[in-house]
Amino acid sequence: MDFIIYPAIDIRGGKCVRLLQGDYNKETVYGDSPVEIAKQWAAQGAEWIHLVDLDGAKAGKPINDEIVLEIARKLDVPVQVGGGLRRMEDVEQYIAGGVSRVILGTAAIQDEPFTEQVLTRYGDKVAIGIDARDGYVATHGWLKTSEVTAEELAKALIAKGAATFIYTDISRDGTLEGPNTEAIVRLARATGKNVIASGGVSREEDLLELARYAKDGVGGAIVGKALYTERVQLPQALKRIGEVV
């Protein structure tokens, strides 16, 4: 299995930002144009781009969808997007507009019929975002914590057709403390599906450690702050990953 590095572009108020542990009050702005930043990552060799509509996650519906669709239209590399996708018409808009993969988060817990419908219709164009706090799934842009564990949710959704999961340990997100590799690998082994790691990557070694578990189903990592602070250089990281996987 390949191991893909997904540069993250989190969009809030039309700008590229990063939050610390999902806290909307702890925001750092990294650029005024998410489109230009996406082009930069693509030029550096990114194989995918990961987009999050932070305003959408909070509002429960896409807010920065015009920016997302512009990125999907102008880039030659595939993009995946999450944030506020809780209606079929919004999913359809993104897929029709060139988005390669949509990410369901809150809806995956709260709206089983909708989630099943999306998985049935779009299959491998769907990823389930599992954002966990102390092992339990968080929803509504990480503002609420459920009573469902990450593995319970994943196994229930596999029965509905889910094949790709994005696992975020909220306690590590934006902290540069390193990913929760143990939890990521455990989820991949428990499900037998493609699990993309998110949160905490701070250096190339973190990526190399995760890439060693590609055979177990760890299919990539989403990297945000480490790229923006230049702790990770994308071209160099891609080269080293290629030597491991």
CSV table of N, CA and C in Angstrom, one decimal, residues 3 204 208 211-212 235-245:
chain,number,residue,atom,x,y,z
A,3,PHE,N,1.8,5.2,0.8
A,3,PHE,CA,1.7,6.1,2.0
A,3,PHE,C,1.7,7.5,1.4
A,204,GLU,N,9.9,14.9,10.0
A,204,GLU,CA,9.9,13.8,9.0
A,204,GLU,C,9.9,12.5,9.7
A,208,LEU,N,7.9,9.0,8.8
A,208,LEU,CA,8.6,7.7,8.5
A,208,LEU,C,8.1,6.6,9.4
A,211,ALA,N,4.7,5.6,8.1
A,211,ALA,CA,4.8,4.9,6.9
A,211,ALA,C,5.3,3.4,7.0
A,212,ARG,N,6.0,3.1,8.1
A,212,ARG,CA,6.4,1.7,8.3
A,212,ARG,C,5.2,0.8,8.6
A,235,PRO,N,9.0,18.3,-0.3
A,235,PRO,CA,9.8,17.5,-1.3
A,235,PRO,C,10.7,16.5,-0.6
A,236,GLN,N,11.4,16.9,0.5
A,236,GLN,CA,12.3,16.0,1.2
A,236,GLN,C,11.6,14.9,1.8
A,237,ALA,N,10.4,15.2,2.4
A,237,ALA,CA,9.6,14.2,3.1
A,237,ALA,C,9.1,13.1,2.1
A,238,LEU,N,8.7,13.6,0.9
A,238,LEU,CA,8.2,12.7,-0.1
A,238,LEU,C,9.3,11.8,-0.6
A,239,LYS,N,10.5,12.3,-0.7
A,239,LYS,CA,11.6,11.5,-1.1
A,239,LYS,C,11.9,10.4,-0.1
A,240,ARG,N,11.9,10.8,1.2
A,240,ARG,CA,12.3,9.8,2.2
A,240,ARG,C,11.2,8.7,2.4
A,241,ILE,N,9.9,9.1,2.2
A,241,ILE,CA,8.8,8.2,2.3
A,241,ILE,C,9.0,7.2,1.2
A,242,GLY,N,9.3,7.7,0.0
A,242,GLY,CA,9.5,6.8,-1.1
A,242,GLY,C,10.5,5.7,-0.9
A,243,GLU,N,11.5,6.0,-0.1
A,243,GLU,CA,12.6,5.0,0.2
A,243,GLU,C,12.2,4.0,1.2
A,244,VAL,N,11.1,4.3,2.0
A,244,VAL,CA,10.6,3.4,3.0
A,244,VAL,C,9.5,2.5,2.5
A,245,VAL,N,8.6,3.1,1.8
A,245,VAL,CA,7.4,2.3,1.4
A,245,VAL,C,7.7,1.6,0.0
